[in-house]
């Protein structure tokens, strides 16, 4: 397993050791001793899966109370994955990092608490897993508009498929004033 730092403190890319042959492949997407040795959390509480058709954008999500760290990976398809630093005391506050996560390279991203998260599905079918360090708390969920001008995220689409809930997310300035 190779762990790479990103420009945003605590946000990490994880490249698992993939063993491939004519039958397919095998890799460990989580192993507590390796995560601990690389400064990653080992206290995951909840595992989630979502299936999204091409053009679906989910996010940008965060929980104000009971924040979650997320280990994100794609088992089918490809997503443009985005994490926005919303830690008000961080030198990279309001900056984002994006990466394509695919079922071909098995790259994973660890998003620590203090980041809003979202993704855009890029293939016909996409299955995304995210393992969380805290439980989902629907009462404490908050969203930031995916296309907020203050964030300047370069999404690879202008007309995504978005849920009614995500269409009503807060502008970043409104979120920042919470």
Coordinates of N, CA and C in Angstrom, one line a residue:
X1 N 0.8 -1.2 0.0 CA 0.0 0.0 0.0 C 0.9 1.2 0.0
X2 N 0.6 2.2 -0.9 CA 1.3 3.4 -0.9 C 0.3 4.5 -0.6
X3 N 0.7 5.4 0.4 CA -0.1 6.5 0.8 C 0.6 7.8 0.3
X4 N -0.2 8.6 -0.4 CA 0.4 9.9 -0.9 C -0.4 11.0 -0.3
X5 N 0.4 12.0 0.1 CA -0.2 13.3 0.6 C -0.8 14.1 -0.5
X6 N -1.8 14.9 -0.3 CA -2.3 15.9 -1.2 C -1.9 17.3 -0.7
X7 N -2.2 18.3 -1.5 CA -1.9 19.7 -1.0 C -2.8 20.1 0.2
X8 N -3.8 19.3 0.5 CA -4.7 19.6 1.7 C -4.4 18.7 2.8
X9 N -3.9 19.3 3.9 CA -3.5 18.5 5.1 C -4.5 17.5 5.5
X10 N -4.1 16.2 5.6 CA -4.9 15.2 6.1 C -5.6 14.4 5.0
X11 N -5.8 15.0 3.9 CA -6.4 14.4 2.7 C -5.4 13.5 2.0
X12 N -5.7 12.2 1.9 CA -4.7 11.3 1.4 C -5.2 10.4 0.3
X13 N -4.3 10.0 -0.6 CA -4.6 9.1 -1.7 C -3.9 7.7 -1.3
X14 N -4.6 6.7 -1.5 CA -4.1 5.3 -1.1 C -4.1 4.4 -2.3
X15 N -3.0 3.9 -2.6 CA -2.8 3.0 -3.7 C -2.6 1.6 -3.1
X16 N -3.6 0.7 -3.2 CA -3.4 -0.6 -2.7 C -2.5 -1.5 -3.6
X17 N -1.9 -2.5 -3.0 CA -1.1 -3.5 -3.8 C -2.1 -4.4 -4.5
X18 N -2.2 -4.3 -5.8 CA -3.2 -5.1 -6.5 C -2.5 -6.3 -7.1
X19 N -3.0 -7.5 -6.9 CA -2.4 -8.7 -7.5 C -3.4 -9.2 -8.6
X20 N -2.9 -9.1 -9.8 CA -3.7 -9.4 -11.0 C -3.1 -10.6 -11.7
X21 N -4.0 -11.4 -12.3 CA -3.7 -12.5 -13.2 C -4.8 -12.7 -14.1
X22 N -4.8 -13.8 -14.9 CA -5.8 -14.1 -15.9 C -7.2 -14.3 -15.3
X23 N -7.3 -14.6 -14.0 CA -8.5 -14.8 -13.3 C -9.2 -13.5 -12.9
X24 N -8.4 -12.5 -12.7 CA -8.9 -11.2 -12.2 C -7.9 -10.5 -11.3
X25 N -8.3 -10.0 -10.2 CA -7.4 -9.4 -9.3 C -7.9 -9.6 -7.8
X26 N -7.0 -9.2 -6.9 CA -7.2 -9.3 -5.5 C -6.4 -8.1 -4.9
X27 N -7.1 -7.4 -3.9 CA -6.3 -6.4 -3.1 C -7.1 -6.2 -1.8
X28 N -6.3 -5.8 -0.8 CA -6.9 -5.4 0.5 C -7.2 -3.9 0.5
X29 N -8.5 -3.6 0.6 CA -8.8 -2.2 0.6 C -8.7 -1.6 2.0
X30 N -8.6 -2.5 3.0 CA -8.4 -2.0 4.4 C -7.7 -3.1 5.2
X31 N -6.7 -2.7 5.9 CA -6.0 -3.5 6.8 C -5.5 -2.7 8.0
X32 N -6.1 -2.9 9.2 CA -5.9 -1.9 10.3 C -4.4 -1.7 10.6
X33 N -3.5 -2.7 10.6 CA -2.1 -2.5 10.9 C -1.4 -1.6 9.9
X34 N -1.8 -1.7 8.6 CA -1.2 -0.9 7.6 C -1.7 0.6 7.6
X35 N -3.0 0.7 7.9 CA -3.6 2.0 8.1 C -2.9 2.7 9.3
X36 N -2.8 2.0 10.4 CA -2.3 2.6 11.6 C -0.8 3.0 11.3
X37 N 0.0 2.2 10.7 CA 1.4 2.5 10.4 C 1.5 3.7 9.5
X38 N 0.5 4.0 8.7 CA 0.5 5.2 7.8 C -0.3 6.4 8.3
X39 N -0.6 6.4 9.6 CA -1.3 7.5 10.2 C -2.8 7.6 9.8
X40 N -3.3 6.6 9.3 CA -4.8 6.6 8.9 C -5.6 6.0 10.1
X41 N -6.9 6.4 10.1 CA -7.7 5.9 11.2 C -8.0 4.4 11.0
X42 N -8.3 3.8 12.1 CA -8.7 2.4 12.1 C -10.0 2.2 12.8
X43 N -10.7 3.3 13.2 CA -11.9 3.2 13.9 C -13.1 3.4 13.1
X44 N -13.2 2.7 11.9 CA -14.4 2.9 11.1 C -15.6 2.4 11.7
X45 N -16.8 3.0 11.5 CA -18.0 2.7 12.1 C -19.1 2.3 11.2
X46 N -19.0 2.7 9.9 CA -20.2 2.5 9.0 C -19.6 2.3 7.6
X47 N -20.2 1.4 6.8 CA -19.8 1.2 5.5 C -21.0 1.5 4.6
X48 N -20.8 2.3 3.6 CA -21.9 2.7 2.7 C -21.6 2.4 1.2
X49 N -22.6 2.1 0.5 CA -22.5 1.9 -1.0 C -23.6 2.7 -1.7
X50 N -23.2 3.3 -2.8 CA -24.1 4.0 -3.7 C -23.9 3.6 -5.1
X51 N -25.0 3.5 -5.9 CA -24.9 3.2 -7.3 C -25.5 4.5 -8.0
X52 N -24.7 4.9 -8.9 CA -25.1 6.2 -9.6 C -24.9 6.0 -11.1
X53 N -25.9 6.5 -11.9 CA -25.8 6.5 -13.3 C -24.9 7.7 -13.8
X54 N -24.4 7.6 -15.0 CA -23.6 8.6 -15.6 C -24.3 10.0 -15.5
X55 N -23.5 11.0 -15.0 CA -24.0 12.3 -14.9 C -24.6 12.7 -13.5
X56 N -24.7 11.7 -12.6 CA -25.2 11.9 -11.3 C -24.1 12.6 -10.5
X57 N -24.5 13.7 -9.8 CA -23.6 14.4 -8.9 C -24.2 14.4 -7.5
X58 N -23.5 13.9 -6.6 CA -23.9 13.8 -5.2 C -23.0 14.7 -4.3
X59 N -23.5 15.6 -3.6 CA -22.7 16.5 -2.7 C -23.0 17.9 -3.0
X60 N -22.2 18.7 -2.3 CA -21.1 18.5 -1.4 C -21.7 18.3 0.0
X61 N -21.4 17.1 0.7 CA -22.0 16.8 1.9 C -21.1 16.9 3.1
X62 N -21.7 17.1 4.3 CA -20.9 17.2 5.5 C -21.9 17.1 6.7
X63 N -21.4 16.6 7.8 CA -22.2 16.5 9.0 C -21.6 17.5 10.0
X64 N -22.4 18.5 10.4 CA -21.9 19.5 11.4 C -21.6 18.9 12.7
X65 N -22.5 18.1 13.2 CA -22.3 17.4 14.5 C -22.0 16.0 14.1
X66 N -21.1 15.3 14.8 CA -20.7 13.9 14.4 C -20.0 13.9 13.0
X67 N -19.0 14.7 12.8 CA -18.4 14.7 11.5 C -17.8 13.3 11.2
X68 N -17.6 13.1 9.9 CA -17.1 11.8 9.4 C -15.9 11.9 8.6
X69 N -14.9 11.0 8.9 CA -13.9 10.8 8.0 C -14.4 9.7 7.0
X70 N -13.9 9.8 5.7 CA -14.4 8.8 4.7 C -13.3 8.2 3.9
X71 N -13.3 6.9 3.8 CA -12.4 6.2 2.9 C -13.3 5.9 1.7
X72 N -13.0 6.5 0.5 CA -13.8 6.4 -0.7 C -13.1 5.6 -1.7
X73 N -13.9 4.6 -2.4 CA -13.3 3.8 -3.4 C -14.4 3.5 -4.4
X74 N -14.1 3.1 -5.6 CA -15.0 2.8 -6.7 C -14.8 1.3 -7.0
X75 N -15.9 0.5 -7.0 CA -15.7 -0.9 -7.4 C -16.2 -1.1 -8.8
X76 N -17.0 -0.2 -9.4 CA -17.4 -0.3 -10.7 C -17.5 1.1 -11.3
X77 N -16.9 1.4 -12.4 CA -17.0 2.7 -13.1 C -15.9 3.7 -12.7
X78 N -16.3 5.0 -12.8 CA -15.3 6.0 -12.5 C -16.1 7.2 -12.0
X79 N -15.5 7.9 -11.0 CA -16.1 9.1 -10.5 C -15.0 10.2 -10.4
X80 N -15.5 11.4 -10.6 CA -14.7 12.6 -10.3 C -15.0 13.0 -8.8
X81 N -14.1 12.7 -8.0 CA -14.3 12.8 -6.5 C -13.7 14.1 -6.0
X82 N -14.4 14.8 -5.2 CA -14.0 16.2 -4.7 C -14.1 16.3 -3.2
X83 N -13.1 16.8 -2.6 CA -13.1 17.1 -1.2 C -12.8 18.6 -1.0
X84 N -13.6 19.3 -0.2 CA -13.4 20.8 0.1 C -13.0 20.9 1.5
X85 N -12.0 21.6 1.8 CA -11.5 21.9 3.1 C -12.4 23.0 3.8
X86 N -13.2 22.6 4.8 CA -14.1 23.5 5.5 C -13.7 23.7 6.9
X87 N -12.4 23.5 7.2 CA -11.9 23.7 8.5 C -11.5 25.2 8.6
X88 N -12.2 26.0 9.4 CA -12.1 27.4 9.3 C -10.7 27.9 9.7
X89 N -10.0 27.1 10.5 CA -8.6 27.6 10.9 C -7.5 27.0 10.0
X90 N -7.9 26.3 9.0 CA -6.9 25.7 8.1 C -6.4 26.7 7.1
X91 N -5.1 26.6 6.8 CA -4.5 27.5 5.8 C -5.0 27.2 4.4
X92 N -5.7 26.0 4.2 CA -6.2 25.7 2.9 C -7.8 25.8 3.0
X93 N -8.3 26.5 3.9 CA -9.8 26.6 4.0 C -10.4 27.1 2.7
X94 N -11.4 26.4 2.3 CA -12.2 26.7 1.1 C -11.6 26.2 -0.2
X95 N -10.4 25.6 -0.1 CA -9.7 25.0 -1.3 C -10.2 23.6 -1.4
X96 N -10.2 23.1 -2.7 CA -10.6 21.7 -2.9 C -9.5 20.9 -3.6
X97 N -9.7 19.6 -3.5 CA -8.8 18.7 -4.2 C -9.8 17.7 -5.0
X98 N -9.4 17.3 -6.2 CA -10.2 16.4 -7.0 C -9.3 15.4 -7.6
X99 N -10.0 14.2 -7.8 CA -9.2 13.1 -8.4 C -10.3 12.1 -9.0
X100 N -9.9 11.5 -10.1 CA -10.7 10.4 -10.7 C -10.4 9.1 -9.9
X101 N -11.5 8.5 -9.4 CA -11.3 7.2 -8.7 C -12.0 6.2 -9.7
X102 N -11.3 5.1 -10.0 CA -11.8 4.1 -11.0 C -11.7 2.7 -10.4
X103 N -12.5 1.8 -11.1 CA -12.4 0.4 -10.8 C -11.2 -0.2 -11.5
X104 N -10.4 0.6 -12.3 CA -9.3 0.1 -13.0 C -8.0 0.2 -12.1
X105 N -7.8 1.4 -11.5 CA -6.6 1.6 -10.7 C -6.8 1.4 -9.2
X106 N -8.0 1.3 -8.8 CA -8.4 1.0 -7.4 C -7.9 2.0 -6.4
X107 N -7.5 3.2 -6.9 CA -7.1 4.3 -6.0 C -8.2 4.7 -5.1
X108 N -7.9 4.9 -3.8 CA -8.8 5.3 -2.8 C -8.4 6.7 -2.3
X109 N -9.4 7.4 -1.7 CA -9.1 8.7 -1.1 C -9.6 8.6 0.3
X110 N -8.7 9.1 1.3 CA -9.2 9.2 2.6 C -9.5 10.7 2.9
X111 N -10.7 11.0 3.2 CA -11.1 12.4 3.5 C -11.4 12.5 5.0
X112 N -10.6 13.3 5.7 CA -10.7 13.4 7.1 C -11.9 14.2 7.5
X113 N -12.4 14.2 8.8 CA -13.4 15.1 9.2 C -12.9 16.5 8.9
X114 N -13.9 17.4 8.6 CA -13.5 18.8 8.3 C -13.5 19.1 6.8
X115 N -14.0 18.1 6.0 CA -14.0 18.3 4.6 C -15.5 18.0 4.1
X116 N -16.0 18.8 3.2 CA -17.2 18.4 2.5 C -16.8 17.5 1.3
X117 N -17.7 16.6 1.0 CA -17.4 15.6 0.0 C -18.5 15.5 -1.1
X118 N -18.1 15.3 -2.3 CA -19.0 15.1 -3.4 C -18.4 14.4 -4.5
X119 N -19.2 13.8 -5.4 CA -18.6 13.2 -6.6 C -19.6 13.2 -7.8
X120 N -19.0 13.1 -9.0 CA -19.8 13.0 -10.2 C -19.5 11.7 -10.9
X121 N -20.6 10.9 -11.2 CA -20.4 9.7 -11.8 C -20.1 9.9 -13.3
X122 N -19.1 9.2 -13.8 CA -18.6 9.4 -15.2 C -18.8 8.3 -16.1
X123 N -19.2 7.1 -15.7 CA -19.4 6.0 -16.5 C -20.9 5.7 -16.5
X124 N -21.4 4.8 -17.4 CA -22.8 4.4 -17.5 C -23.3 3.9 -16.1
X125 N -22.5 3.0 -15.5 CA -22.8 2.5 -14.1 C -21.7 2.7 -13.2
X126 N -21.9 3.1 -12.0 CA -20.9 3.4 -11.0 C -21.3 2.9 -9.7
X127 N -20.4 2.2 -9.0 CA -20.7 1.7 -7.6 C -19.6 2.3 -6.8
X128 N -20.0 3.1 -5.8 CA -19.0 3.8 -4.9 C -19.2 3.3 -3.5
X129 N -18.1 3.0 -2.8 CA -18.1 2.6 -1.4 C -17.5 3.7 -0.6
X130 N -18.0 4.0 0.5 CA -17.3 4.9 1.5 C -17.5 4.4 2.9
X131 N -16.4 4.2 3.5 CA -16.3 3.6 4.8 C -16.1 4.8 5.7
X132 N -16.9 5.0 6.8 CA -16.9 6.2 7.6 C -16.5 6.0 9.0
X133 N -15.8 7.0 9.6 CA -15.3 6.9 10.9 C -16.4 7.3 12.0
X134 N -17.6 7.7 11.5 CA -18.7 8.0 12.4 C -20.0 7.6 11.7
X135 N -21.1 7.4 12.4 CA -22.3 7.1 11.9 C -23.0 8.2 11.2
X136 N -23.8 7.9 10.2 CA -24.6 8.9 9.5 C -25.7 9.4 10.5
X137 N -25.8 10.8 10.5 CA -26.8 11.4 11.3 C -27.6 12.4 10.4
X138 N -28.7 11.9 9.9 CA -29.5 12.7 8.9 C -29.9 14.1 9.5
X139 N -30.1 14.2 10.8 CA -30.4 15.4 11.4 C -29.3 16.5 11.3
X140 N -28.1 16.0 11.2 CA -27.0 16.9 11.2 C -26.3 17.1 9.9
X141 N -26.9 16.6 8.8 CA -26.4 16.7 7.5 C -26.5 18.1 6.9
X142 N -25.5 18.6 6.3 CA -25.5 19.9 5.6 C -24.9 19.7 4.3
X143 N -25.4 20.5 3.3 CA -24.8 20.4 2.0 C -24.4 21.8 1.5
X144 N -23.4 21.8 0.7 CA -22.9 23.1 0.0 C -23.2 22.9 -1.5
X145 N -23.7 23.9 -2.1 CA -24.0 23.8 -3.6 C -22.7 23.4 -4.4
X146 N -22.9 22.4 -5.2 CA -21.8 21.9 -6.0 C -21.2 22.9 -6.9
X147 N -21.9 23.9 -7.4 CA -21.4 24.8 -8.3 C -21.2 26.2 -7.7
X148 N -21.0 26.3 -6.4 CA -20.9 27.6 -5.8 C -19.7 28.3 -6.4
X149 N -19.9 29.5 -6.8 CA -18.8 30.3 -7.5 C -17.6 30.6 -6.6
X150 N -17.8 30.7 -5.3 CA -16.7 30.9 -4.4 C -15.7 29.8 -4.3
X151 N -16.2 28.6 -4.6 CA -15.3 27.4 -4.5 C -14.5 27.1 -5.8
X152 N -15.1 27.6 -6.9 CA -14.4 27.4 -8.2 C -14.0 26.0 -8.6
X153 N -14.9 25.1 -8.2 CA -14.6 23.7 -8.6 C -14.8 23.5 -10.1
X154 N -13.8 22.8 -10.7 CA -13.9 22.6 -12.1 C -14.5 21.2 -12.4
X155 N -15.8 21.1 -12.2 CA -16.5 19.9 -12.5 C -16.5 19.6 -14.0
X156 N -16.4 18.3 -14.4 CA -16.4 18.0 -15.8 C -17.8 18.0 -16.5
X157 N -18.7 18.7 -16.0 CA -20.0 18.8 -16.5 C -20.6 20.1 -16.1
X158 N -21.6 20.6 -16.8 CA -22.4 21.8 -16.4 C -23.8 21.5 -16.1
X159 N -24.2 20.3 -16.5 CA -25.6 19.9 -16.3 C -25.7 18.5 -15.7
X160 N -25.4 18.4 -14.4 CA -25.4 17.0 -13.8 C -26.9 16.7 -13.4
X161 N -27.1 15.4 -13.1 CA -28.3 14.9 -12.5 C -28.1 15.1 -11.0
X162 N -29.0 15.9 -10.3 CA -28.9 16.3 -8.9 C -30.2 16.0 -8.2
X163 N -30.1 15.5 -7.0 CA -31.3 15.3 -6.2 C -31.9 16.6 -5.8
X164 N -33.2 16.6 -5.5 CA -33.9 17.8 -5.0 C -33.2 18.4 -3.7
X165 N -32.8 17.5 -2.9 CA -32.1 17.9 -1.6 C -30.8 18.6 -1.9
X166 N -30.0 18.1 -2.9 CA -28.8 18.8 -3.2 C -29.0 20.1 -4.0
X167 N -30.1 20.2 -4.7 CA -30.4 21.5 -5.4 C -30.6 22.6 -4.4
X168 N -31.0 22.2 -3.1 CA -31.3 23.2 -2.1 C -30.2 23.4 -1.1
X169 N -29.0 22.8 -1.4 CA -27.8 23.0 -0.5 C -27.5 24.5 -0.4
X170 N -26.7 24.8 0.7 CA -26.3 26.2 1.0 C -25.2 26.7 0.1
X171 N -25.2 28.0 -0.1 CA -24.1 28.6 -0.7 C -22.9 28.5 0.3
X172 N -21.7 28.6 -0.2 CA -20.6 28.4 0.7 C -20.6 29.5 1.7
X173 N -20.9 30.7 1.4 CA -20.9 31.8 2.3 C -22.0 31.6 3.4
X174 N -23.1 31.0 3.1 CA -24.1 30.7 4.1 C -23.6 29.6 5.0
X175 N -23.0 28.6 4.4 CA -22.4 27.5 5.2 C -21.4 28.0 6.1
X176 N -20.5 28.9 5.6 CA -19.4 29.5 6.4 C -19.9 30.3 7.6
X177 N -21.1 30.8 7.5 CA -21.7 31.6 8.7 C -22.5 30.7 9.7
X178 N -22.5 29.4 9.5 CA -23.2 28.5 10.4 C -22.5 28.5 11.8

